[in-house]
mmCIF file of C-alpha atoms in Angstrom:
data_model
loop_
_atom_site.group_PDB
_atom_site.id
_atom_site.type_symbol
_atom_site.label_atom_id
_atom_site.label_comp_id
_atom_site.label_asym_id
_atom_site.label_seq_id
_atom_site.Cartn_x
_atom_site.Cartn_y
_atom_site.Cartn_z
ATOM 1 C CA UNK A 1 122.172 245.031 227.780
ATOM 2 C CA UNK A 2 120.024 242.206 227.822
ATOM 3 C CA UNK A 3 121.830 239.933 225.212
ATOM 4 C CA UNK A 4 125.576 239.289 225.502
ATOM 5 C CA UNK A 5 127.236 238.045 222.389
ATOM 6 C CA UNK A 6 130.112 235.785 223.176
ATOM 7 C CA UNK A 7 130.916 234.274 219.407
ATOM 8 C CA UNK A 8 133.599 235.123 217.192
ATOM 9 C CA UNK A 9 132.839 237.457 214.148
ATOM 10 C CA UNK A 10 131.945 235.482 211.116
ATOM 11 C CA UNK A 11 129.618 233.167 212.888
ATOM 12 C CA UNK A 12 126.538 235.116 211.381
ATOM 13 C CA UNK A 13 126.645 238.142 213.981
ATOM 14 C CA UNK A 14 124.990 240.421 211.350
ATOM 15 C CA UNK A 15 122.000 238.382 210.694
ATOM 16 C CA UNK A 16 122.371 237.615 214.741
ATOM 17 C CA UNK A 17 122.486 241.179 214.868
ATOM 18 C CA UNK A 18 119.183 241.873 212.132
ATOM 19 C CA UNK A 19 117.125 238.854 214.253
ATOM 20 C CA UNK A 20 118.089 240.165 217.897
ATOM 21 C CA UNK A 21 116.569 243.476 217.010
ATOM 22 C CA UNK A 22 113.495 242.433 214.994
ATOM 23 C CA UNK A 23 113.371 240.624 218.253
ATOM 24 C CA UNK A 24 113.167 243.711 220.112
ATOM 25 C CA UNK A 25 116.566 243.590 221.804
ATOM 26 C CA UNK A 26 117.431 247.053 220.400
ATOM 27 C CA UNK A 27 119.939 248.229 219.100
ATOM 28 C CA UNK A 28 122.249 245.489 219.306
ATOM 29 C CA UNK A 29 125.944 246.650 218.617
ATOM 30 C CA UNK A 30 128.029 245.020 216.556
ATOM 31 C CA UNK A 31 131.042 245.674 214.389
ATOM 32 C CA UNK A 32 129.502 247.936 212.356
ATOM 33 C CA UNK A 33 128.380 250.509 215.009
ATOM 34 C CA UNK A 34 131.966 250.781 215.653
ATOM 35 C CA UNK A 35 132.527 252.403 212.605
ATOM 36 C CA UNK A 36 129.304 254.519 212.865
ATOM 37 C CA UNK A 37 130.645 255.772 216.368
ATOM 38 C CA UNK A 38 134.408 255.761 215.617
ATOM 39 C CA UNK A 39 134.351 257.995 218.680
ATOM 40 C CA UNK A 40 133.820 254.809 220.784
ATOM 41 C CA UNK A 41 137.255 253.124 219.855
ATOM 42 C CA UNK A 42 138.670 254.879 222.982
ATOM 43 C CA UNK A 43 136.780 252.389 225.444
ATOM 44 C CA UNK A 44 137.518 249.743 223.171
ATOM 45 C CA UNK A 45 141.336 250.321 223.551
ATOM 46 C CA UNK A 46 141.043 251.076 227.304
ATOM 47 C CA UNK A 47 139.670 247.657 227.692
ATOM 48 C CA UNK A 48 141.759 246.064 225.331
ATOM 49 C CA UNK A 49 144.763 247.462 227.834
ATOM 50 C CA UNK A 50 143.180 246.260 230.979
ATOM 51 C CA UNK A 51 141.661 249.433 232.184
ATOM 52 C CA UNK A 52 138.390 249.363 233.957
ATOM 53 C CA UNK A 53 135.589 250.369 231.912
ATOM 54 C CA UNK A 54 132.503 251.680 232.556
ATOM 55 C CA UNK A 55 130.839 249.835 230.165
ATOM 56 C CA UNK A 56 127.558 252.125 230.331
ATOM 57 C CA UNK A 57 129.068 254.512 229.118
ATOM 58 C CA UNK A 58 129.732 252.337 225.648
ATOM 59 C CA UNK A 59 126.652 249.866 225.733
ATOM 60 C CA UNK A 60 124.071 251.710 227.921
ATOM 61 C CA UNK A 61 121.705 252.474 225.622
ATOM 62 C CA UNK A 62 121.824 248.789 223.598
ATOM 63 C CA UNK A 63 120.168 246.321 224.138
ATOM 64 C CA UNK A 64 122.336 243.558 222.949
ATOM 65 C CA UNK A 65 126.103 243.338 221.557
ATOM 66 C CA UNK A 66 127.187 240.554 219.065
ATOM 67 C CA UNK A 67 130.927 239.843 216.919
ATOM 68 C CA UNK A 68 133.943 241.938 217.902
ATOM 69 C CA UNK A 69 135.133 243.682 219.765
ATOM 70 C CA UNK A 70 132.123 242.797 221.818
ATOM 71 C CA UNK A 71 132.874 239.089 222.017
ATOM 72 C CA UNK A 72 136.785 239.397 223.280
ATOM 73 C CA UNK A 73 135.319 241.385 226.144
ATOM 74 C CA UNK A 74 131.893 238.979 226.993
ATOM 75 C CA UNK A 75 133.251 238.283 230.847
ATOM 76 C CA UNK A 76 133.750 242.117 231.419
ATOM 77 C CA UNK A 77 130.743 242.852 229.941
ATOM 78 C CA UNK A 78 128.463 239.914 232.093
ATOM 79 C CA UNK A 79 130.057 240.795 234.941
ATOM 80 C CA UNK A 80 129.195 244.511 234.570
ATOM 81 C CA UNK A 81 125.463 243.133 233.129
ATOM 82 C CA UNK A 82 125.391 239.786 235.651
ATOM 83 C CA UNK A 83 121.138 239.499 235.169
ATOM 84 C CA UNK A 84 121.773 239.175 230.641
ATOM 85 C CA UNK A 85 121.761 236.083 228.894
ATOM 86 C CA UNK A 86 125.003 235.325 226.843
ATOM 87 C CA UNK A 87 125.078 233.814 223.597
ATOM 88 C CA UNK A 88 127.466 232.329 221.728
ATOM 89 C CA UNK A 89 127.138 231.637 217.520
ATOM 90 C CA UNK A 90 129.471 228.853 215.970
ATOM 91 C CA UNK A 91 129.757 227.172 213.489
ATOM 92 C CA UNK A 92 131.689 224.322 211.829
ATOM 93 C CA UNK A 93 135.557 226.014 212.806
ATOM 94 C CA UNK A 94 137.136 225.321 208.614
ATOM 95 C CA UNK A 95 134.440 226.772 207.162
ATOM 96 C CA UNK A 96 134.373 230.072 210.205
ATOM 97 C CA UNK A 97 138.356 229.923 209.121
ATOM 98 C CA UNK A 98 137.651 230.289 205.585
ATOM 99 C CA UNK A 99 135.193 232.911 205.609
ATOM 100 C CA UNK A 100 136.421 234.797 207.711
ATOM 101 C CA UNK A 101 140.283 234.899 205.939
ATOM 102 C CA UNK A 102 138.385 235.456 202.792
ATOM 103 C CA UNK A 103 136.650 238.624 204.111
ATOM 104 C CA UNK A 104 137.666 240.804 207.132
ATOM 105 C CA UNK A 105 140.915 239.334 207.386
ATOM 106 C CA UNK A 106 141.419 239.884 203.646
ATOM 107 C CA UNK A 107 140.191 243.452 203.634
ATOM 108 C CA UNK A 108 142.561 243.869 206.436
ATOM 109 C CA UNK A 109 145.372 243.082 204.542
ATOM 110 C CA UNK A 110 144.574 245.393 201.928
ATOM 111 C CA UNK A 111 144.105 248.644 203.697
ATOM 112 C CA UNK A 112 147.322 248.122 204.988
ATOM 113 C CA UNK A 113 149.238 248.005 201.302
ATOM 114 C CA UNK A 114 151.171 251.003 200.730
ATOM 115 C CA UNK A 115 148.715 252.754 198.042
ATOM 116 C CA UNK A 116 145.816 251.498 199.847
ATOM 117 C CA UNK A 117 146.832 252.961 203.347
ATOM 118 C CA UNK A 118 147.778 255.970 202.076
ATOM 119 C CA UNK A 119 144.544 257.083 199.945
ATOM 120 C CA UNK A 120 142.829 256.014 203.314
ATOM 121 C CA UNK A 121 144.721 258.489 205.439
ATOM 122 C CA UNK A 122 143.753 261.177 203.042
ATOM 123 C CA UNK A 123 140.350 260.381 202.331
ATOM 124 C CA UNK A 124 139.241 258.872 205.673
ATOM 125 C CA UNK A 125 138.576 260.855 209.234
ATOM 126 C CA UNK A 126 141.530 260.313 211.943
ATOM 127 C CA UNK A 127 138.932 259.263 214.502
ATOM 128 C CA UNK A 128 137.827 256.341 211.878
ATOM 129 C CA UNK A 129 141.250 255.049 211.178
ATOM 130 C CA UNK A 130 141.733 254.851 214.688
ATOM 131 C CA UNK A 131 138.695 252.521 214.956
ATOM 132 C CA UNK A 132 140.609 250.734 212.235
ATOM 133 C CA UNK A 133 143.979 250.509 214.199
ATOM 134 C CA UNK A 134 141.362 249.129 216.866
ATOM 135 C CA UNK A 135 140.369 246.373 215.264
ATOM 136 C CA UNK A 136 143.669 245.346 214.270
ATOM 137 C CA UNK A 137 144.754 245.733 217.993
ATOM 138 C CA UNK A 138 141.748 243.280 219.884
ATOM 139 C CA UNK A 139 141.438 241.140 216.694
ATOM 140 C CA UNK A 140 144.235 240.202 214.595
ATOM 141 C CA UNK A 141 146.817 241.202 217.419
ATOM 142 C CA UNK A 142 145.039 240.737 220.583
ATOM 143 C CA UNK A 143 143.139 237.636 219.514
ATOM 144 C CA UNK A 144 145.325 235.868 217.104
ATOM 145 C CA UNK A 145 148.646 237.229 217.580
ATOM 146 C CA UNK A 146 149.519 238.186 214.562
ATOM 147 C CA UNK A 147 149.220 234.591 213.165
ATOM 148 C CA UNK A 148 146.110 234.491 211.573
ATOM 149 C CA UNK A 149 147.294 232.989 208.430
ATOM 150 C CA UNK A 150 148.050 230.030 210.006
ATOM 151 C CA UNK A 151 144.603 227.738 209.574
ATOM 152 C CA UNK A 152 145.707 225.330 212.660
ATOM 153 C CA UNK A 153 146.942 228.198 215.015
ATOM 154 C CA UNK A 154 143.599 230.232 214.496
ATOM 155 C CA UNK A 155 141.275 227.693 214.213
ATOM 156 C CA UNK A 156 142.805 226.639 218.009
ATOM 157 C CA UNK A 157 142.198 229.764 219.374
ATOM 158 C CA UNK A 158 138.830 229.728 218.127
ATOM 159 C CA UNK A 159 137.896 227.071 219.311
ATOM 160 C CA UNK A 160 139.632 227.511 222.643
ATOM 161 C CA UNK A 161 137.057 230.740 222.678
ATOM 162 C CA UNK A 162 134.050 228.301 222.628
ATOM 163 C CA UNK A 163 134.995 226.451 224.901
ATOM 164 C CA UNK A 164 136.102 229.280 227.598
ATOM 165 C CA UNK A 165 133.228 230.930 227.166
ATOM 166 C CA UNK A 166 130.577 226.937 227.816
ATOM 167 C CA UNK A 167 132.723 226.661 231.031
ATOM 168 C CA UNK A 168 132.576 230.275 232.303
ATOM 169 C CA UNK A 169 129.096 231.189 231.783
ATOM 170 C CA UNK A 170 126.401 229.489 233.797
ATOM 171 C CA UNK A 171 124.278 226.786 231.997
ATOM 172 C CA UNK A 172 121.152 228.555 232.383
ATOM 173 C CA UNK A 173 122.118 231.746 231.193
ATOM 174 C CA UNK A 174 123.764 230.297 227.840
ATOM 175 C CA UNK A 175 122.853 229.554 224.656
ATOM 176 C CA UNK A 176 125.387 227.472 222.390
ATOM 177 C CA UNK A 177 123.496 228.784 218.586
ATOM 178 C CA UNK A 178 123.910 228.465 214.787
ATOM 179 C CA UNK A 179 121.892 230.699 212.982
ATOM 180 C CA UNK A 180 121.013 228.304 210.652
ATOM 181 C CA UNK A 181 118.882 226.768 213.841
ATOM 182 C CA UNK A 182 116.521 229.532 212.887
ATOM 183 C CA UNK A 183 114.159 231.110 215.213
ATOM 184 C CA UNK A 184 113.141 228.934 217.598
ATOM 185 C CA UNK A 185 115.914 227.929 219.851
ATOM 186 C CA UNK A 186 116.335 231.659 220.165
ATOM 187 C CA UNK A 187 113.131 232.892 220.938
ATOM 188 C CA UNK A 188 112.943 230.365 223.192
ATOM 189 C CA UNK A 189 116.223 231.082 224.963
ATOM 190 C CA UNK A 190 115.316 234.496 225.242
ATOM 191 C CA UNK A 191 111.868 233.985 226.702
ATOM 192 C CA UNK A 192 109.968 235.800 223.116
ATOM 193 C CA UNK A 193 107.353 234.930 220.535
ATOM 194 C CA UNK A 194 108.918 233.346 217.422
ATOM 195 C CA UNK A 195 108.208 235.599 214.566
ATOM 196 C CA UNK A 196 106.245 235.196 211.296
ATOM 197 C CA UNK A 197 108.742 236.488 209.001
ATOM 198 C CA UNK A 198 111.927 234.731 207.552
ATOM 199 C CA UNK A 199 114.670 234.967 209.799
ATOM 200 C CA UNK A 200 117.501 236.691 208.433
ATOM 201 C CA UNK A 201 120.293 236.150 206.924
ATOM 202 C CA UNK A 202 122.956 238.884 206.148
ATOM 203 C CA UNK A 203 126.398 239.781 204.775
ATOM 204 C CA UNK A 204 127.405 236.215 203.567
ATOM 205 C CA UNK A 205 131.259 235.498 202.352
ATOM 206 C CA UNK A 206 129.503 236.296 198.520
ATOM 207 C CA UNK A 207 128.430 240.318 199.644
ATOM 208 C CA UNK A 208 132.034 240.849 201.071
ATOM 209 C CA UNK A 209 134.096 239.982 198.613
ATOM 210 C CA UNK A 210 131.878 241.833 196.265
ATOM 211 C CA UNK A 211 133.151 244.551 198.699
ATOM 212 C CA UNK A 212 136.407 243.821 198.470
ATOM 213 C CA UNK A 213 136.558 244.177 194.809
ATOM 214 C CA UNK A 214 134.958 247.601 195.455
ATOM 215 C CA UNK A 215 137.864 248.495 197.508
ATOM 216 C CA UNK A 216 140.373 247.740 194.741
ATOM 217 C CA UNK A 217 138.764 249.548 192.484
ATOM 218 C CA UNK A 218 138.680 252.045 194.108
ATOM 219 C CA UNK A 219 142.426 251.640 194.965
ATOM 220 C CA UNK A 220 142.733 251.811 191.162
ATOM 221 C CA UNK A 221 140.694 254.809 189.887
ATOM 222 C CA UNK A 222 141.042 257.371 192.576
ATOM 223 C CA UNK A 223 144.782 257.739 192.188
ATOM 224 C CA UNK A 224 144.554 257.538 188.636
ATOM 225 C CA UNK A 225 141.590 260.273 188.585
ATOM 226 C CA UNK A 226 143.870 262.238 191.372
ATOM 227 C CA UNK A 227 147.098 262.344 189.083
ATOM 228 C CA UNK A 228 144.504 263.183 186.248
ATOM 229 C CA UNK A 229 143.169 266.251 188.180
ATOM 230 C CA UNK A 230 146.730 267.445 188.895
ATOM 231 C CA UNK A 231 147.744 266.968 185.206
ATOM 232 C CA UNK A 232 144.585 269.177 184.047
ATOM 233 C CA UNK A 233 146.191 271.891 187.040
ATOM 234 C CA UNK A 234 149.271 271.579 185.624
ATOM 235 C CA UNK A 235 148.959 271.818 182.134
ATOM 236 C CA UNK A 236 146.218 274.484 182.256
ATOM 237 C CA UNK A 237 148.945 276.747 184.995
ATOM 238 C CA UNK A 238 151.663 276.413 182.210
ATOM 239 C CA UNK A 239 149.293 277.528 179.503
ATOM 240 C CA UNK A 240 147.953 280.666 181.478
ATOM 241 C CA UNK A 241 150.110 284.132 179.919
ATOM 242 C CA UNK A 242 152.336 285.856 182.269
ATOM 243 C CA UNK A 243 150.999 289.299 184.049
ATOM 244 C CA UNK A 244 153.202 292.339 182.552
#
């Protein structure tokens, strides 16, 4: 582990993951890794409950980490990897709130609705559902105290976190960074050459909202398909002649 991301999600962290991996800090742990490896949820849960975690068991094969849930535990990870550098990704607080509310917060609310949550229980493996519950515990309950919809409060939490990182991380190990700054400050900080490829820009709000629309479509079409299939089975069962 060479780079520890301390910035909240929706600060360009997926773009940052791609950038760090292109620079050789690979693989980079991001929230997407958790859902690809839902067995990790148990260790993140232990960390959230204040238990001692041997971070090598979780992050030993990774060169960097960004986004949630890692940013919540940046201090603990930093203590375990004292030679790692810390990267605080930031953005305008108002734009950060709007982006977060319209993407990951919105999808978390959708998946808690009775119809969609019932579908998820049917079609989603138990360990993946556990990862989702852990995310809810760490982010919406733990970080924002179930009060994210209060814009002023959520922005205050965001800004307080960023200031805490600046105060707690030694200046020579910290880069406060916006992805719109591109390669140069990131490469200077990490001591690597600037690539001759464009800086990656991934997972913007428009892309995420397109995913939300697909989830909503699933919530409508899957129950209809299930009901239709059940109706056909019932119809043909009743029409089948009884054996004497």
